[in-house]
Short mmCIF file of C-alpha atoms and ligand atoms in Angstrom, two decimals:
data_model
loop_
_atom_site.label_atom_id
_atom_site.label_comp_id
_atom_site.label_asym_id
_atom_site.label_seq_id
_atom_site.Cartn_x
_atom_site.Cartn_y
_atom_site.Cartn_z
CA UNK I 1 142.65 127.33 133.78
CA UNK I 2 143.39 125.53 130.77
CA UNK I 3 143.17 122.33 132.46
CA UNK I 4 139.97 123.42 133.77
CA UNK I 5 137.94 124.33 130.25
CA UNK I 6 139.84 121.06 128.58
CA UNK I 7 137.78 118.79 131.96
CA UNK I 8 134.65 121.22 131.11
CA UNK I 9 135.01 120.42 127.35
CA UNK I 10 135.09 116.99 128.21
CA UNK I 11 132.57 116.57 130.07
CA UNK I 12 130.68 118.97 128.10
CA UNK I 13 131.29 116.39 125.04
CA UNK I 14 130.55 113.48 127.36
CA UNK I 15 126.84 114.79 128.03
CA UNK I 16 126.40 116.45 124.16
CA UNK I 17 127.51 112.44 123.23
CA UNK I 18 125.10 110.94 125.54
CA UNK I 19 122.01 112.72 125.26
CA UNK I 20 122.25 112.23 121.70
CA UNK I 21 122.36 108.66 121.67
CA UNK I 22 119.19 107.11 121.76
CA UNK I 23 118.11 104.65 123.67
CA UNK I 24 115.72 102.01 122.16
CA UNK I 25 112.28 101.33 124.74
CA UNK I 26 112.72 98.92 127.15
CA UNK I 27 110.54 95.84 127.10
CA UNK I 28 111.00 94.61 129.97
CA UNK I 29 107.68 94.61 131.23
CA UNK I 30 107.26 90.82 132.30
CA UNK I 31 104.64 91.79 135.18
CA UNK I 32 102.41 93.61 132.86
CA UNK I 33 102.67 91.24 130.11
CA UNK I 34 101.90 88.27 132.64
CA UNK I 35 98.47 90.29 134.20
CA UNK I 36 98.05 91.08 130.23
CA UNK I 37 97.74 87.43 129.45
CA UNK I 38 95.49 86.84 132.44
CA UNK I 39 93.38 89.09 131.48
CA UNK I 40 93.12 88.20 127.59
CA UNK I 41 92.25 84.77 128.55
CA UNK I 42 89.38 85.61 131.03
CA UNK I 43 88.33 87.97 128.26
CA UNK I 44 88.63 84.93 125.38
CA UNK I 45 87.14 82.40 127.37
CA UNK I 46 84.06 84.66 127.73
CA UNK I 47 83.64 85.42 124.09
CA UNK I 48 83.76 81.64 123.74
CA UNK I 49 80.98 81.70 125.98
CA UNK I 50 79.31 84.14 124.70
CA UNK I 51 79.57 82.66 120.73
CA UNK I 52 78.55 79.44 122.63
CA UNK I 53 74.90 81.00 123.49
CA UNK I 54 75.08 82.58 120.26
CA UNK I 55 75.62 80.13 117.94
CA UNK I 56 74.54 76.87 118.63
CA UNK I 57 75.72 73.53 117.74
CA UNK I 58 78.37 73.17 115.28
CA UNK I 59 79.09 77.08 115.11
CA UNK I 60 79.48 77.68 118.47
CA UNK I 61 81.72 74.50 118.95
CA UNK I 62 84.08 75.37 115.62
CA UNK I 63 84.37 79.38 116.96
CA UNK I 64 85.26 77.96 120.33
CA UNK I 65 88.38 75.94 118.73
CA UNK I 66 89.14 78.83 116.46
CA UNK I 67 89.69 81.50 119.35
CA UNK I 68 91.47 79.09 121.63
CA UNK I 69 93.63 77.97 118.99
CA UNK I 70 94.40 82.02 118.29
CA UNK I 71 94.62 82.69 122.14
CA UNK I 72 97.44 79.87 121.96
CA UNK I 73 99.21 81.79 118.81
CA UNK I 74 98.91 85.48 120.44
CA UNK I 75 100.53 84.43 123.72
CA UNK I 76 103.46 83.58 122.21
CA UNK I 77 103.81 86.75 120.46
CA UNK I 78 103.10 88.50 123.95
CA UNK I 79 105.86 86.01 125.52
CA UNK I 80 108.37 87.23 122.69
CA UNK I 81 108.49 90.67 123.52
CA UNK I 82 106.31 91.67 120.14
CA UNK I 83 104.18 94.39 121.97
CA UNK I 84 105.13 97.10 124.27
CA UNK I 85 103.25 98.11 127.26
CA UNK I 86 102.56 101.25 128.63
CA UNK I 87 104.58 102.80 126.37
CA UNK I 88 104.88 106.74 125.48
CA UNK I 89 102.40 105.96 122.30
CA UNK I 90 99.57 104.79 124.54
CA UNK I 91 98.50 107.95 126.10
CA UNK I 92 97.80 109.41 122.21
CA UNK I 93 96.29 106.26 121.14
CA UNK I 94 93.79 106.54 124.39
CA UNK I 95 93.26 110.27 123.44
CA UNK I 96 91.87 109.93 119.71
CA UNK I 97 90.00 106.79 120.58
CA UNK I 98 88.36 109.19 123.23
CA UNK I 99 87.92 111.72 120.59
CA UNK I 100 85.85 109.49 118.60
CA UNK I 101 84.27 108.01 121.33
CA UNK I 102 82.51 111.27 122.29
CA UNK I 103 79.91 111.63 119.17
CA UNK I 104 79.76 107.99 118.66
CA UNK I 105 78.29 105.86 121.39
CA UNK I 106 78.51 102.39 119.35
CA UNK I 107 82.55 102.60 119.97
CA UNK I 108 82.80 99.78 122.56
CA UNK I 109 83.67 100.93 126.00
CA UNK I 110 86.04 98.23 127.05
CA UNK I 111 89.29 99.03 124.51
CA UNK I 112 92.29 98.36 125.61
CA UNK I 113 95.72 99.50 123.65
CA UNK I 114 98.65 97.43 122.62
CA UNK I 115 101.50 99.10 120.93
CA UNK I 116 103.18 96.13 118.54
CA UNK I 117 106.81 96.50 117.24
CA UNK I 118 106.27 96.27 114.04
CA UNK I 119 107.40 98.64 111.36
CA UNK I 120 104.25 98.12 109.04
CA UNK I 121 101.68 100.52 109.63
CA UNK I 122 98.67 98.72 110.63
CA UNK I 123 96.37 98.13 113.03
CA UNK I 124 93.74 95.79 114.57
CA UNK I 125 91.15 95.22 116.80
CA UNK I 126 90.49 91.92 118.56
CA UNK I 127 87.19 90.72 119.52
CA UNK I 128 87.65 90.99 123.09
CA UNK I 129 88.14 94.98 122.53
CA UNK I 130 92.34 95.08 122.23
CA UNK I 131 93.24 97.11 119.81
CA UNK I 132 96.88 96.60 118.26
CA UNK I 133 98.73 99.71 117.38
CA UNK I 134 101.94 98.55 115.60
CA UNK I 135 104.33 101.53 115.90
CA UNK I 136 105.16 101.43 112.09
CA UNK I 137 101.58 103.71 111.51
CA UNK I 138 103.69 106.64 114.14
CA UNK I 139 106.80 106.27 112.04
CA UNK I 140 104.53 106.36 108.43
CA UNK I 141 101.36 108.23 109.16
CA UNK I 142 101.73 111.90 109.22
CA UNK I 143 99.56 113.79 111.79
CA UNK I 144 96.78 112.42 114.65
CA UNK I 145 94.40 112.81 112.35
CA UNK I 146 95.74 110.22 110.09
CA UNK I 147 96.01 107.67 113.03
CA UNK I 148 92.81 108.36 113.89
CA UNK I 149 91.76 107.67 110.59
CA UNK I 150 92.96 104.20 110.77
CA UNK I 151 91.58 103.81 114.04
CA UNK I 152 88.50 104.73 113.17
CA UNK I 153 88.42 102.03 109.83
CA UNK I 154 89.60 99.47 112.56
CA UNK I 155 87.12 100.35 114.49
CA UNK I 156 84.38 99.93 111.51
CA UNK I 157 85.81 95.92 111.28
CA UNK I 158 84.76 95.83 114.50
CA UNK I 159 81.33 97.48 114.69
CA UNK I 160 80.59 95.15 111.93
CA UNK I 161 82.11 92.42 113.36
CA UNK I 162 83.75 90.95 109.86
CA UNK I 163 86.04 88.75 111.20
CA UNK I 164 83.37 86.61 113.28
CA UNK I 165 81.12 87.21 110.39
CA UNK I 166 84.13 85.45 107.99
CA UNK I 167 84.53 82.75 110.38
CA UNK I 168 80.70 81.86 110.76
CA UNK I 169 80.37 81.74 106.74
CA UNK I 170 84.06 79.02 106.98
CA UNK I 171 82.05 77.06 109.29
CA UNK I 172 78.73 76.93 107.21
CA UNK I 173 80.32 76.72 103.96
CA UNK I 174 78.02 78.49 102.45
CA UNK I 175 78.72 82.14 102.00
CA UNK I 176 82.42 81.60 101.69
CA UNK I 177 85.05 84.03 101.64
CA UNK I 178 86.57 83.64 97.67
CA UNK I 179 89.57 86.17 98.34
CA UNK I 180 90.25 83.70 100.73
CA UNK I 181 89.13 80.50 99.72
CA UNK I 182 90.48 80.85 95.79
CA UNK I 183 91.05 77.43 94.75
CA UNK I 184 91.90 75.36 97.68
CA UNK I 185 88.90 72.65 98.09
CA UNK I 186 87.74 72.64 101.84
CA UNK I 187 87.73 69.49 103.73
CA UNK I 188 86.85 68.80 107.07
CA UNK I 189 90.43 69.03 108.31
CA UNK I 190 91.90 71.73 106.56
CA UNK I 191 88.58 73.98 107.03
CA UNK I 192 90.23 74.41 110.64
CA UNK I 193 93.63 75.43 109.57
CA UNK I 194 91.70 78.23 106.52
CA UNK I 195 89.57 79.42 109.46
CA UNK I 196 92.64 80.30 112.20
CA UNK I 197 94.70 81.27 108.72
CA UNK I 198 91.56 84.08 108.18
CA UNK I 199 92.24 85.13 112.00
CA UNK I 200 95.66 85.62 111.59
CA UNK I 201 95.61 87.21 108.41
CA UNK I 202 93.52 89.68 109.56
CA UNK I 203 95.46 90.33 112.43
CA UNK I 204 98.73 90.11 110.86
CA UNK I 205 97.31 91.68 107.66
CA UNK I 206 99.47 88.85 105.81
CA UNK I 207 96.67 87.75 103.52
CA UNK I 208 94.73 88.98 100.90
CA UNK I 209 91.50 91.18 102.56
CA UNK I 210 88.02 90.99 101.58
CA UNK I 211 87.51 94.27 99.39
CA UNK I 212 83.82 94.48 100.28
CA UNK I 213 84.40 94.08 104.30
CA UNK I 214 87.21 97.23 103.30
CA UNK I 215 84.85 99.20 101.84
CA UNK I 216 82.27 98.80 104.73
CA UNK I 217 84.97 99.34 107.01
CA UNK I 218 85.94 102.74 105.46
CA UNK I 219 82.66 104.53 105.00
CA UNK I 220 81.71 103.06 108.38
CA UNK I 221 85.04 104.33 109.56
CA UNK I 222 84.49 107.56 107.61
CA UNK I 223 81.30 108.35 109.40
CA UNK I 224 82.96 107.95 113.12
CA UNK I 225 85.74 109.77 111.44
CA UNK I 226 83.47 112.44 110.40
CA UNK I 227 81.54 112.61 113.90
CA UNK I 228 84.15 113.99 115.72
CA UNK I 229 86.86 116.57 115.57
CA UNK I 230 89.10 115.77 113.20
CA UNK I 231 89.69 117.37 109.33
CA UNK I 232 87.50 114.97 107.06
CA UNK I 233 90.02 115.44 104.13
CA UNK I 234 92.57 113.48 106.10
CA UNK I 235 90.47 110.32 106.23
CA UNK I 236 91.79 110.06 102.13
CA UNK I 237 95.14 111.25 102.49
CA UNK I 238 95.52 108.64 105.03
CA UNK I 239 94.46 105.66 102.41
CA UNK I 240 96.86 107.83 99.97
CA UNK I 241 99.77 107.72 102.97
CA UNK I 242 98.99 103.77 102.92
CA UNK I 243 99.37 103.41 99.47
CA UNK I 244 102.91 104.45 99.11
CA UNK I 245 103.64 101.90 102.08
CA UNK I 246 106.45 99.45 100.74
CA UNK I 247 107.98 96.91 103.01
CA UNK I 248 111.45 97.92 102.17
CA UNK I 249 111.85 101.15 101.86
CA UNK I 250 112.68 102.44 98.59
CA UNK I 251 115.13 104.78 99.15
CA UNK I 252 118.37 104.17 96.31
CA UNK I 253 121.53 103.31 98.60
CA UNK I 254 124.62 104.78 96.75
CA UNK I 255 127.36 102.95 95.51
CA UNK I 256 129.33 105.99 97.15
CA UNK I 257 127.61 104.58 100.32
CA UNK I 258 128.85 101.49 100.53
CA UNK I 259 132.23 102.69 99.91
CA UNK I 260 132.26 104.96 102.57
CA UNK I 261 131.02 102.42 105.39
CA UNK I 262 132.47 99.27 103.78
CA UNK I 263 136.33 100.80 103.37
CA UNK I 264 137.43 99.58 106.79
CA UNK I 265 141.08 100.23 107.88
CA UNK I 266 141.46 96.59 108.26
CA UNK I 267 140.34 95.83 105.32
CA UNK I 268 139.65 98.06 102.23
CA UNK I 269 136.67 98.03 99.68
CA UNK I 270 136.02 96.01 96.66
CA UNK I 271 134.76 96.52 94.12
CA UNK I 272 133.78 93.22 93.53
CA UNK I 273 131.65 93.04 96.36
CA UNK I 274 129.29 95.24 93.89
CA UNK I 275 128.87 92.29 91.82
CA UNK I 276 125.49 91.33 90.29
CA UNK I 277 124.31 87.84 89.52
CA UNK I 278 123.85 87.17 85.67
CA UNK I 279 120.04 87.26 84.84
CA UNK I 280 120.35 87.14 81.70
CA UNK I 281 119.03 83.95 80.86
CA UNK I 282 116.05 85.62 82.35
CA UNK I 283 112.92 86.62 80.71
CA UNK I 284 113.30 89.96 81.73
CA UNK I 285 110.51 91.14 79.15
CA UNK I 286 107.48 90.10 80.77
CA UNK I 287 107.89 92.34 84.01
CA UNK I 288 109.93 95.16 82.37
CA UNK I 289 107.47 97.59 83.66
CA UNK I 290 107.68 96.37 87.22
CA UNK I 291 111.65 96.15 86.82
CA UNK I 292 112.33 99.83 85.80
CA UNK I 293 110.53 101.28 89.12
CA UNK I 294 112.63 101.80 91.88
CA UNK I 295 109.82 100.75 93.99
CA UNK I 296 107.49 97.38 93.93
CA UNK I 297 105.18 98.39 96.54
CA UNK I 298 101.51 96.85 95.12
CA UNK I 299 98.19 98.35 96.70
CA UNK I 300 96.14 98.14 94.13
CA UNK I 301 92.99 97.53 96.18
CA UNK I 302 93.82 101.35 98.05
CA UNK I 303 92.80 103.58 94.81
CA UNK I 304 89.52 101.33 94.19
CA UNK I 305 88.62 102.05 98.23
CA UNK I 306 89.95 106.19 97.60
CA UNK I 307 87.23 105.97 94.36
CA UNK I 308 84.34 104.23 96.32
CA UNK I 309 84.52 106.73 99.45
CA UNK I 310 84.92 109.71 96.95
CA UNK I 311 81.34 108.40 95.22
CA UNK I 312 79.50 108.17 98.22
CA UNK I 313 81.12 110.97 100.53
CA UNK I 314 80.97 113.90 97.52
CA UNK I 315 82.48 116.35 100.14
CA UNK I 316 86.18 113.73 99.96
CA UNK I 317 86.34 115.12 96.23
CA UNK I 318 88.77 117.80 96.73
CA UNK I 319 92.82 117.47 97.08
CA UNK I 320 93.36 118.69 100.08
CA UNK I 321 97.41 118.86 101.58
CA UNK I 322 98.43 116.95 104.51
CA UNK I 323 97.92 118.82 107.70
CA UNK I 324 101.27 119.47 109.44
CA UNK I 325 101.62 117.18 112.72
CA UNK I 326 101.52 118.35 116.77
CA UNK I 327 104.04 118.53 118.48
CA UNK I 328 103.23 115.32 120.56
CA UNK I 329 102.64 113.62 117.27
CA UNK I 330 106.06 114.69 115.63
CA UNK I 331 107.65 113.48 118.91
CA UNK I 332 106.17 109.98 118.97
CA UNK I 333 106.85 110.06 115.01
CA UNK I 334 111.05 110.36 116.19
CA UNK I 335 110.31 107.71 118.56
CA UNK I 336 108.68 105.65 116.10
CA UNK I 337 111.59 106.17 113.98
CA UNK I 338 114.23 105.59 115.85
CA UNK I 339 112.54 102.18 117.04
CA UNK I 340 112.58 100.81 113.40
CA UNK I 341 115.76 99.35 113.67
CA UNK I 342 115.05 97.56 117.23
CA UNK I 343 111.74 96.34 115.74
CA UNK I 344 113.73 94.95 112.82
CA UNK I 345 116.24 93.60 114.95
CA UNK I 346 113.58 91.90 117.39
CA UNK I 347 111.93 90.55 114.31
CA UNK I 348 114.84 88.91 113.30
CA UNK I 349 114.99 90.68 110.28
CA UNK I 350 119.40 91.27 109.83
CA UNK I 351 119.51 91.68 106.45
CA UNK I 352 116.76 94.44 105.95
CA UNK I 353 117.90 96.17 109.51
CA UNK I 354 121.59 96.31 107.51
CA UNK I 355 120.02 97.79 104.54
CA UNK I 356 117.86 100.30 106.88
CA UNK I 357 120.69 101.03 108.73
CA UNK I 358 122.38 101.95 105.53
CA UNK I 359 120.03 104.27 104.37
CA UNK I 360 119.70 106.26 107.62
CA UNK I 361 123.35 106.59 107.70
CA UNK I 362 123.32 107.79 103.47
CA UNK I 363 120.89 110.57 104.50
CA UNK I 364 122.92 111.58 107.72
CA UNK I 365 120.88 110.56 110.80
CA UNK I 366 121.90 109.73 113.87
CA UNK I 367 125.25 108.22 112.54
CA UNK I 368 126.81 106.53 115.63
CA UNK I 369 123.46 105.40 116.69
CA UNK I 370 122.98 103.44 113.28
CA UNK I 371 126.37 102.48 113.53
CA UNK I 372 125.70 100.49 116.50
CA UNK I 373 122.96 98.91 114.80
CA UNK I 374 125.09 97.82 111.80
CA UNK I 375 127.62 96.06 113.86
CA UNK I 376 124.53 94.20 115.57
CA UNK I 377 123.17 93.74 112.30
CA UNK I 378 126.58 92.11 111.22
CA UNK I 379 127.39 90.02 114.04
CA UNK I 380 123.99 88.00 113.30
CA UNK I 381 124.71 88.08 109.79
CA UNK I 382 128.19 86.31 110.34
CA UNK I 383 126.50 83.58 113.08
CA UNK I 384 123.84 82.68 110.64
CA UNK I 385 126.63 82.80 107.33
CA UNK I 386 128.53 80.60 109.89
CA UNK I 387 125.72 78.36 110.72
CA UNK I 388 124.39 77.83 106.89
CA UNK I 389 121.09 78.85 107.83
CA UNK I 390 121.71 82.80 106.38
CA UNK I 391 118.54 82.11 104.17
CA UNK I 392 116.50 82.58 106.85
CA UNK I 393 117.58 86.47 107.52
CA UNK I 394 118.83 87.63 104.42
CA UNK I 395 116.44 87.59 101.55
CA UNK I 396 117.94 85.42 98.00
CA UNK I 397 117.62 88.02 95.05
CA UNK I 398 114.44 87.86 93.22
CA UNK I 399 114.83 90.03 89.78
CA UNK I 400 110.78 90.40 89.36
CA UNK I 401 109.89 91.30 93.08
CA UNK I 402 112.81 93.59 94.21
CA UNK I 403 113.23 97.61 93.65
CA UNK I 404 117.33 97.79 91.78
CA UNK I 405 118.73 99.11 94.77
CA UNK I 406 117.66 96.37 96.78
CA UNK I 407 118.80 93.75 94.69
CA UNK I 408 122.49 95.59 94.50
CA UNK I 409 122.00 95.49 98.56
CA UNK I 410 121.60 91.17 98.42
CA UNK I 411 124.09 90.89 96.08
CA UNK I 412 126.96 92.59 97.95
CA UNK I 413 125.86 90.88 101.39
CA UNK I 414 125.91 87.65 99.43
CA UNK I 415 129.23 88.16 97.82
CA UNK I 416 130.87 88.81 101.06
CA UNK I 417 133.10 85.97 102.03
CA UNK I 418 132.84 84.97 105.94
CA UNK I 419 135.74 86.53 107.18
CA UNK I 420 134.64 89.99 105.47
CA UNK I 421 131.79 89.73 107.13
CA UNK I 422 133.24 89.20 110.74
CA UNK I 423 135.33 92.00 109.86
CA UNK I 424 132.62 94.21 109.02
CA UNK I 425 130.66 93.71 112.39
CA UNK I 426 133.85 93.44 114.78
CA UNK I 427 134.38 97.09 113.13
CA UNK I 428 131.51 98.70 114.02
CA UNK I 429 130.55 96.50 117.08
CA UNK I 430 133.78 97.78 118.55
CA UNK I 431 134.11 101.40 117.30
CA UNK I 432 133.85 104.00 118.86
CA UNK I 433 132.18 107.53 117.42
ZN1 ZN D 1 90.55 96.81 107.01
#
């Protein structure tokens, strides 16, 4: 009998273990990436077509280059893995475009979704009708409504077609884009290369954007927004949701933290590993401000958009709370979640997957799960430390541009000696929990 219940325990821990363990989405989806591609390029080459008729002469010959030089620079991002298809987030990203679609007939027909994996919460339509959805706006947003908020501004870029509009004024030089022209002198030559940077920083959102394309894309959003079903109030909380967006998360990890996953049987803690460069040669008056917040996230351009829909929608005055999320959207939102370190991970991103890692682990989530990812985390660490080239995935430690907690993370990572490191990720590569 005993016997018995101890086999029943087990297995009873074996499938309590298992089910709890998450397993990251699988991306290997080469057949639907390949007919993806096929299809993106019969789709591009008939916008260039179409911009051909369009505009003739120069224009039409420049935007030709420009979207076959960004068809060029989007299948390798499809090749590397950076976009999931058919993937659990699809089927609510079809629904709320649907749900806008129905009281507003100048949504184009022909979208079709991509879900990117990309922690930052953004989005973007394409010309050709894809919209990108990276998975960053599941984890951050907090309800459908809010997605469909930012659906519905991405959706204004594209009713007004700014990006084509931006490219046309590059190529006639003559209503040019300052934001992101500033001081750079156009040539012939690098007119090109500021013309495919414009498409990729709106598409990567790396750049600076033009405020008065935002603007137009929010009330135009607003009013599609508005149209259909969805609880007007959220449209601002949404742009308030994106404001408090920093790349790396802000959340203080503990000194008690690090001793608790950095005290390895093998090989015990020190303190010394705590270290902190000496700054203090460093004019550390002119960004005091900026240094004592724990976070350096910088939207300033958000609260000037909040002000300007406020003045012209009266009824987006109030404060209203964010609306609690569905069930299908607080299940995608755990999805989304637990994706962030995989996304970091595909994106090459060690050192800032380590410091993730550690502060899911500090606020007790999933611990053998991050675990895992920590030893993976570590392993690349200790190739690139071993290589010379650890630059490239763990960031050097910038006083003026980093939250305190952050710059305590770099430090430690860069004051552990090789063989701590391989220690470190043979640990928790090997452990089991
Ligand atoms: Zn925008």
């Amino acid at each position: 009998m005993i016997k018995k219940l101890l086999s029943f325990s087990l297995f009873y821990c074996f499938i309590i273990s298992f089910g709890q363990v998450y397993k990251p989405i699988d991306t290997a989806d080469y057949a639907q990436r390949k007919d993806f591609l096929k299809n993106f390029s019969v789709t591009n080459e008939n916008l260039i077509k179409k911009n051909r008729t369009d505009y003739s002469g120069k224009t039409g010959s420049e935007l030709s280059k420009f979207y076959k030089e960004f068809e060029k620079d989007f299948e390798k991002k499809v090749k590397n893995k950076d976009f999931i298809f058919n993937s659990v987030f699809d089927a609510k990203v079809k629904n709320l475009i649907d749900r806008l679609k129905k009281n507003n007939p100048q949504i184009p027909q022909n979208l079709k979704i991509l879900i990117a994996k990309d922690n930052t919460p953004n989005a973007y339509c394409f010309a050709d009708g894809t919209f990108v959805i990276n998975m960053g706006l599941f984890n951050w947003l907090n309800n459908d409504d809010q997605l469909a908020s930012v659906i519905s501004h991405e959706l204004g870029h594209k009713i007004s077609e700014h990006t084509l509009k931006t490219l046309i004024g590059i190529v006639d030089q003559d209503q040019m884009d300052r934001v992101v022209v500033q001081n750079i002198k156009l040539n012939k030559e690098n007119r090109n290369q500021q013309a495919f940077d414009v498409l990729k920083s709106r598409i990567y959102k790396k750049g600076a954007e033009n405020r008065k394309q935002e603007m137009q894309a929010d009330s135009l959003g607003y009013v599609l927004f508005k149209n259909s079903d969805f609880k007007k109030e959220e449209f601002i909380n949404t742009l308030k949701r994106l404001e408090d967006f920093d790349t790396i998360s802000p959340r203080e990890l503990k000194v008690e933290t690090y001793k608790k996953y950095f005290n390895l049987p093998k090989q015990e803690f020190k303190d010394k590993w705590l270290k902190k460069e000496d700054f203090s040669l460093y004019n550390y008056d002119n960004f005091k401000e900026k240094l004592n917040k724990d976070s350096l996230k910088s939207h300033p351009e958000i609260a000037l958009r909040i002000t300007y829909l406020k003045k012209i929608f009266p009824e987006l005055k109030a404060e209203v709370k964010d609306e609690k999320a569905s069930e299908s959207y607080a299940a995608l939102e755990k999805i989304a979640r637990m994706e962030t370190l995989p996304n970091f991970f595909h994106s090459e991103d060690y050192g800032i997957g380590i410091y993730s890692s550690l502060q899911f682990l500090q606020d007790g989530e999933e611990e053998s799960y991050y675990k895992k990812w920590l030893g993976k985390c570590f392993a690349k660490i200790y190739e690139a430390r071993k290589n010379y080239n650890l630059n490239r995935y763990l960031d050097r430690v910038e006083p003026k541009n980093q939250s305190e907690s952050y710059q305590q993370f770099l430090n430690f990572m860069w004051n552990l000696s090789l063989d701590e490191i391989k220690n470190i990720s043979d640990y928790y590569q090997t452990e089991k929990s």
